JSON list of C-alpha atoms in Angstrom, two decimals:
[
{"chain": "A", "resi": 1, "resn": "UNK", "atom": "CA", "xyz": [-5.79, 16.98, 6.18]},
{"chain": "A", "resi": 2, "resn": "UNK", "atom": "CA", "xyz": [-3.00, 15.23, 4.57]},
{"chain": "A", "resi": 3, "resn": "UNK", "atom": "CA", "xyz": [-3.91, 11.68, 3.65]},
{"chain": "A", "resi": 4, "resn": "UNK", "atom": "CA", "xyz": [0.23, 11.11, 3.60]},
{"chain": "A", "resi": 5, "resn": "UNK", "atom": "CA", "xyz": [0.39, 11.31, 7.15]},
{"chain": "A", "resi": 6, "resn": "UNK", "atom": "CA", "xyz": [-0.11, 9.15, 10.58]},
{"chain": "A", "resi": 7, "resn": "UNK", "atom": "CA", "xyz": [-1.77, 11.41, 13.76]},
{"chain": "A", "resi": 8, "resn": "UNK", "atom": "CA", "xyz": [-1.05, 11.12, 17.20]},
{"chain": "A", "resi": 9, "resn": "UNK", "atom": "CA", "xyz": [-4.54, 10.99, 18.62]},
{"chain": "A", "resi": 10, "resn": "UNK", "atom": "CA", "xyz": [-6.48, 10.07, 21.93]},
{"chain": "A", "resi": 11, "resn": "UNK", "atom": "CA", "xyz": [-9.98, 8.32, 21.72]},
{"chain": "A", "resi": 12, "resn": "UNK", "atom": "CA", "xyz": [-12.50, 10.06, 23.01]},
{"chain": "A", "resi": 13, "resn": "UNK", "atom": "CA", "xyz": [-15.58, 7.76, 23.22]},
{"chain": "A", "resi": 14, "resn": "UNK", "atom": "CA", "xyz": [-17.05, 4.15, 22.23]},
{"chain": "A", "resi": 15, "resn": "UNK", "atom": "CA", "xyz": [-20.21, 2.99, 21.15]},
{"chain": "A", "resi": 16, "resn": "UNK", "atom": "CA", "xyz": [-21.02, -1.15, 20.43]},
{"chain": "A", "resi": 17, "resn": "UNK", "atom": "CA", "xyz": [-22.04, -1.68, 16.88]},
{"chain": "A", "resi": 18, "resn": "UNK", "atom": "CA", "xyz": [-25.32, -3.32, 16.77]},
{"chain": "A", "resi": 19, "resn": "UNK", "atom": "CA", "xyz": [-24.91, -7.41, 15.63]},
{"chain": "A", "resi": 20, "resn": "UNK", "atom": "CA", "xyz": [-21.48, -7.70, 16.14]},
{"chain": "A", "resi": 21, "resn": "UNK", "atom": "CA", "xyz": [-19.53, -9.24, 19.51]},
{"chain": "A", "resi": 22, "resn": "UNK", "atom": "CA", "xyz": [-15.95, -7.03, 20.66]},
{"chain": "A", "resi": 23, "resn": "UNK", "atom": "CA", "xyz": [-16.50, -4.30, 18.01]},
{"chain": "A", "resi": 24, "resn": "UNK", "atom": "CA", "xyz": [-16.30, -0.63, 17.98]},
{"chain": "A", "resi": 25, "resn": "UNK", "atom": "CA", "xyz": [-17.35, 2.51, 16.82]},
{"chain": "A", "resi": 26, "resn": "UNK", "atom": "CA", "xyz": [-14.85, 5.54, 17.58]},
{"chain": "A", "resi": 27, "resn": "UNK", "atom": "CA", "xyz": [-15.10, 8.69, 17.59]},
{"chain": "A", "resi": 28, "resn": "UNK", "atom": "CA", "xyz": [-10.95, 10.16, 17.99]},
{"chain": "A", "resi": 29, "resn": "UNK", "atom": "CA", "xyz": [-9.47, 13.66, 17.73]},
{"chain": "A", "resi": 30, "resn": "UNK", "atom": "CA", "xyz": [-5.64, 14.53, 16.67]},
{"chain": "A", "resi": 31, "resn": "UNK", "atom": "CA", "xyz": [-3.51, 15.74, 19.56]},
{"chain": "A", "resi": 32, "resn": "UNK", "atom": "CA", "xyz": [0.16, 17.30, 19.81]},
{"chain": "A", "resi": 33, "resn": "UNK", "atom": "CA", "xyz": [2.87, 17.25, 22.18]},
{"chain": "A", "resi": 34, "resn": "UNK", "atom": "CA", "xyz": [4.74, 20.19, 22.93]},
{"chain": "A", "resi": 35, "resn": "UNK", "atom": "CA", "xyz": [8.33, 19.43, 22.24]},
{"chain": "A", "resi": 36, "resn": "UNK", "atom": "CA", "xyz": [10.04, 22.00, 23.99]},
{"chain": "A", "resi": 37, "resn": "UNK", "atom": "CA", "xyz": [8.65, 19.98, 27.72]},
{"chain": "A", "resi": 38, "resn": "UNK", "atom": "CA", "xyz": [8.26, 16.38, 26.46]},
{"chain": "A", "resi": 39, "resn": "UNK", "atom": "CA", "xyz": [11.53, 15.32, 28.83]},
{"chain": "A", "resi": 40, "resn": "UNK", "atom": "CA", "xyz": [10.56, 17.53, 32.20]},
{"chain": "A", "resi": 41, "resn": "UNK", "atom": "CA", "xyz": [6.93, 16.83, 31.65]},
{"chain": "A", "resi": 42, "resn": "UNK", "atom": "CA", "xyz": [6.47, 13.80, 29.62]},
{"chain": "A", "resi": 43, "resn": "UNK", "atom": "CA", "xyz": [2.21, 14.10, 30.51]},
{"chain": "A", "resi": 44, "resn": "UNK", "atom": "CA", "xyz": [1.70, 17.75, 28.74]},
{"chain": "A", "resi": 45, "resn": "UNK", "atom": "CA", "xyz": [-0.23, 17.04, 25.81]},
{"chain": "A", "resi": 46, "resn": "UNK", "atom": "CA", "xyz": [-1.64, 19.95, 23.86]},
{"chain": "A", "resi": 47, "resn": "UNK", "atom": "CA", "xyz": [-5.25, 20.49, 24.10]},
{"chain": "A", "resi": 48, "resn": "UNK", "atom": "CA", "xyz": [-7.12, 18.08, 21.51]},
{"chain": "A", "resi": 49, "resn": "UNK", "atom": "CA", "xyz": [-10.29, 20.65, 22.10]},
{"chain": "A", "resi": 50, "resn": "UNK", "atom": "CA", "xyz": [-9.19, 22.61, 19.34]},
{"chain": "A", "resi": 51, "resn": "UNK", "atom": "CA", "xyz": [-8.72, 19.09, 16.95]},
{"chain": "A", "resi": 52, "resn": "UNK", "atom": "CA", "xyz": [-12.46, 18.32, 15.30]},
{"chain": "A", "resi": 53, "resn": "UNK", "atom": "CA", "xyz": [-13.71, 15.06, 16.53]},
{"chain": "A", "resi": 54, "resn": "UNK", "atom": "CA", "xyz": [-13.78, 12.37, 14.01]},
{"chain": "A", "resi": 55, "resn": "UNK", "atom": "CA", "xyz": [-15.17, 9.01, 13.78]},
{"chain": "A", "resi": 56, "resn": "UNK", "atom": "CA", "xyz": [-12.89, 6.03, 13.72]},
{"chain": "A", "resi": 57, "resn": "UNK", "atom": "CA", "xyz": [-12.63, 1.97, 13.69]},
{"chain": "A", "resi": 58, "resn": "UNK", "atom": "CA", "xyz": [-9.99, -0.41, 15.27]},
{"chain": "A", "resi": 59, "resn": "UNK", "atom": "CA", "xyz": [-8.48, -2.64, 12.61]},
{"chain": "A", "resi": 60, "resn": "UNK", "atom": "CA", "xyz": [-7.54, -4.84, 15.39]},
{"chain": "A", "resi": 61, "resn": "UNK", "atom": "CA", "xyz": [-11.48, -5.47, 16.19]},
{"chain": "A", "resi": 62, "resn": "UNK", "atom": "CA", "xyz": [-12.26, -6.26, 12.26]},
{"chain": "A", "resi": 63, "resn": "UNK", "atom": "CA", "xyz": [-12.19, -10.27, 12.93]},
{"chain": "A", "resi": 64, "resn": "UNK", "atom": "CA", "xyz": [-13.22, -10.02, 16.63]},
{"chain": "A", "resi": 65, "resn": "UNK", "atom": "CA", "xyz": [-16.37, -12.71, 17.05]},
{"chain": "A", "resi": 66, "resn": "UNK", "atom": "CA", "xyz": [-18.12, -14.05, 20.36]},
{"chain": "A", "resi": 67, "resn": "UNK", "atom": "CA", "xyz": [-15.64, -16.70, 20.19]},
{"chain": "A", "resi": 68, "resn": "UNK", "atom": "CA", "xyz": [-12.38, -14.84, 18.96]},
{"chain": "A", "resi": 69, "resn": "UNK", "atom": "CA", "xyz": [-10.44, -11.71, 19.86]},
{"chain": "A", "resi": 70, "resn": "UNK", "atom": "CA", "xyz": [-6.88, -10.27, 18.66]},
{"chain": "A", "resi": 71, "resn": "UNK", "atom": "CA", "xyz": [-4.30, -10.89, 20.73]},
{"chain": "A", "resi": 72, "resn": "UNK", "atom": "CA", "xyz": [-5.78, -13.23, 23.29]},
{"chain": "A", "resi": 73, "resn": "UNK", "atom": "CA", "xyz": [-6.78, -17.40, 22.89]},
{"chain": "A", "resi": 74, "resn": "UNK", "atom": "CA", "xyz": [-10.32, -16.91, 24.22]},
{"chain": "A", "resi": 75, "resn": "UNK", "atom": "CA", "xyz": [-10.41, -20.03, 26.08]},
{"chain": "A", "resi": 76, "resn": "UNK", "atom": "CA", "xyz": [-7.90, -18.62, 28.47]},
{"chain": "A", "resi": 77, "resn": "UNK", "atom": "CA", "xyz": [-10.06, -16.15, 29.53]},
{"chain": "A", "resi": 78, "resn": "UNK", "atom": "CA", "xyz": [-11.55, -16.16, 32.69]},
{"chain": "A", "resi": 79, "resn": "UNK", "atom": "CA", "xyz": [-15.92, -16.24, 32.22]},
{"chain": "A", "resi": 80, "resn": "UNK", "atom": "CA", "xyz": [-16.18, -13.69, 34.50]},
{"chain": "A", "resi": 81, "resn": "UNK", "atom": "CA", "xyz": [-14.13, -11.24, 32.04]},
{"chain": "A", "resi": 82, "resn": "UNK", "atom": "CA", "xyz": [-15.12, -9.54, 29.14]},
{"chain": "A", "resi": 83, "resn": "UNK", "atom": "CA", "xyz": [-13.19, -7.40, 26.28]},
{"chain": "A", "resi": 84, "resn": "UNK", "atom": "CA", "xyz": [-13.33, -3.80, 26.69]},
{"chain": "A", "resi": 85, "resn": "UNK", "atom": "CA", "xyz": [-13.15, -1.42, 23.90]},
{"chain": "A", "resi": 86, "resn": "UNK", "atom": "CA", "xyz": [-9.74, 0.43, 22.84]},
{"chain": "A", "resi": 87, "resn": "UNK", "atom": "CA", "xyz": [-9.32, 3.63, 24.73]},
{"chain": "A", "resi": 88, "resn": "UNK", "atom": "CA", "xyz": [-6.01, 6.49, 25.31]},
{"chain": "A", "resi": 89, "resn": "UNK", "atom": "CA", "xyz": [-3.77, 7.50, 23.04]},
{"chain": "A", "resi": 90, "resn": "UNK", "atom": "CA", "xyz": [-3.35, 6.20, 19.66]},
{"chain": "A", "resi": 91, "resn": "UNK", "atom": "CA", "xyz": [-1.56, 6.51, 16.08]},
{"chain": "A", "resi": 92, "resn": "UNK", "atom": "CA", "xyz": [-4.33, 7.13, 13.59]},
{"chain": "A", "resi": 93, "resn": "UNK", "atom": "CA", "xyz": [-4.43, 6.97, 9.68]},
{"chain": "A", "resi": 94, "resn": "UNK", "atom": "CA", "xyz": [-6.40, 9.18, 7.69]},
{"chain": "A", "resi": 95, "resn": "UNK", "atom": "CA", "xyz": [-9.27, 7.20, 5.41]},
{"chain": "A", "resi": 96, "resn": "UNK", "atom": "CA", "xyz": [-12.48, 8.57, 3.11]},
{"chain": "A", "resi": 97, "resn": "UNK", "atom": "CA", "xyz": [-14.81, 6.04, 3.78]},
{"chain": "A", "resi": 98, "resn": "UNK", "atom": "CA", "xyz": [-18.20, 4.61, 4.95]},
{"chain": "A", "resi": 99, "resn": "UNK", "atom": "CA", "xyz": [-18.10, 4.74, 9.08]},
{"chain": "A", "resi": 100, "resn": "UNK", "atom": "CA", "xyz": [-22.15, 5.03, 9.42]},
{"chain": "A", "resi": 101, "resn": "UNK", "atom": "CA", "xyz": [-23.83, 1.48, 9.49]},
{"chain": "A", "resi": 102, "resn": "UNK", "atom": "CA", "xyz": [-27.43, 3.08, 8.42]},
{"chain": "A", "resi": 103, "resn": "UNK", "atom": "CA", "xyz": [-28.71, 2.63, 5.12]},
{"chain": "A", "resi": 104, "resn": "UNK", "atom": "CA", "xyz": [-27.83, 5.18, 2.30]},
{"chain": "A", "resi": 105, "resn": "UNK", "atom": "CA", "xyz": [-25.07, 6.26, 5.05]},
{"chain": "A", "resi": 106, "resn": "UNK", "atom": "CA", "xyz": [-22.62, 8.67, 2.88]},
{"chain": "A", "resi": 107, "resn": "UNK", "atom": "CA", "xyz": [-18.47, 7.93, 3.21]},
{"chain": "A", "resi": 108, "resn": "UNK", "atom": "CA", "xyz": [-16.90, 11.11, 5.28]},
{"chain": "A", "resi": 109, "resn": "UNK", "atom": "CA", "xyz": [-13.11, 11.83, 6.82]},
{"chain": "A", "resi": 110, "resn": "UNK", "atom": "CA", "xyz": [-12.20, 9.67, 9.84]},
{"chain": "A", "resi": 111, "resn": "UNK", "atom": "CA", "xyz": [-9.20, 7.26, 11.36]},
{"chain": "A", "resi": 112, "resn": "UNK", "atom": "CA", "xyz": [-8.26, 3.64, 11.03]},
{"chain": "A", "resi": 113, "resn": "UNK", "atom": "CA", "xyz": [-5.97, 3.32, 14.41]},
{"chain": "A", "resi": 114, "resn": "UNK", "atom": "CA", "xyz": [-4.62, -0.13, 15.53]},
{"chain": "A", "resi": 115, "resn": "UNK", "atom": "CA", "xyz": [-5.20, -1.32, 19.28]},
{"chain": "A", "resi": 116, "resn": "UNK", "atom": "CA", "xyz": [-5.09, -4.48, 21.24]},
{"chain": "A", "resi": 117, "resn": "UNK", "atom": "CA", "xyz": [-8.71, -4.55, 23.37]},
{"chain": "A", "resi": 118, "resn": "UNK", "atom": "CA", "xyz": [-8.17, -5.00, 26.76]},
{"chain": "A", "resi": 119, "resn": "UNK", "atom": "CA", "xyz": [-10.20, -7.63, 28.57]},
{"chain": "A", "resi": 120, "resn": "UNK", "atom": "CA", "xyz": [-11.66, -7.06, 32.54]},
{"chain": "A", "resi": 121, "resn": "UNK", "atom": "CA", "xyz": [-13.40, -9.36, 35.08]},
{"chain": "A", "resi": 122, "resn": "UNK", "atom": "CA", "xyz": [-13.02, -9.85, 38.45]},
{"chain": "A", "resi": 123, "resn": "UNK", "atom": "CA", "xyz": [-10.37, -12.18, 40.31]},
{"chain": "A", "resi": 124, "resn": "UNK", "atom": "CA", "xyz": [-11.20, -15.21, 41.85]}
]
């Protein structure tokens, strides 16, 4: 893996770290696009199957608290709607570092991606 390089990759799942509000854990695997069909079939994204799945954070999510989230002023969301993790395709950077939150937890190859959390509710 070249540590020089930004990925093209698609998130694949999302679990709530314990003690925190609007924050992540990722897990993400690299995808490509096959060029010679990106303009007659802009949806034909090359299997990320054969990409190991990696764990991965949202930088966007770093500051989120009960009472504050990136990219939206909290008091003009609705009660009824909540912040939703990140989720489809993303640009990923390569890190080395500590993505386990158990003690003694060993640093290991993952993502850092950037993405605006959506928020969901019902209408009134």
């Amino acid at each position: 893996m070249n540590f020089d390089r930004v990925y093209l990759g698609r998130i694949t799942s999302a679990t709530a770290i314990t003690g925190t509000e609007n924050r992540w854990s990722y897990k993400v695997r690299r995808i490509s696009v096959y060029p010679e069909n990106i303009y007659s079939n802009p949806g034909e994204i090359f299997n990320s199957e054969q990409f190991e799945q990696n764990p991965a954070l949202n930088l966007a999510e770093m500051e989120n608290t009960a009472s504050f989230t990136r990219g939206y002023a909290d008091e003009n969301i609705p009660d009824d709607f909540t912040v939703k993790e990140a989720e489809g395709m993303c640009l990923m950077f390569p890190v080395f570092m500590i993505f386990d939150t158990t003690a003694n937890a060993e640093p290991e190859f993952g993502f850092l991606f950037f993405s605006i959390n959506a928020i969901d509710g019902g209408c009134e």
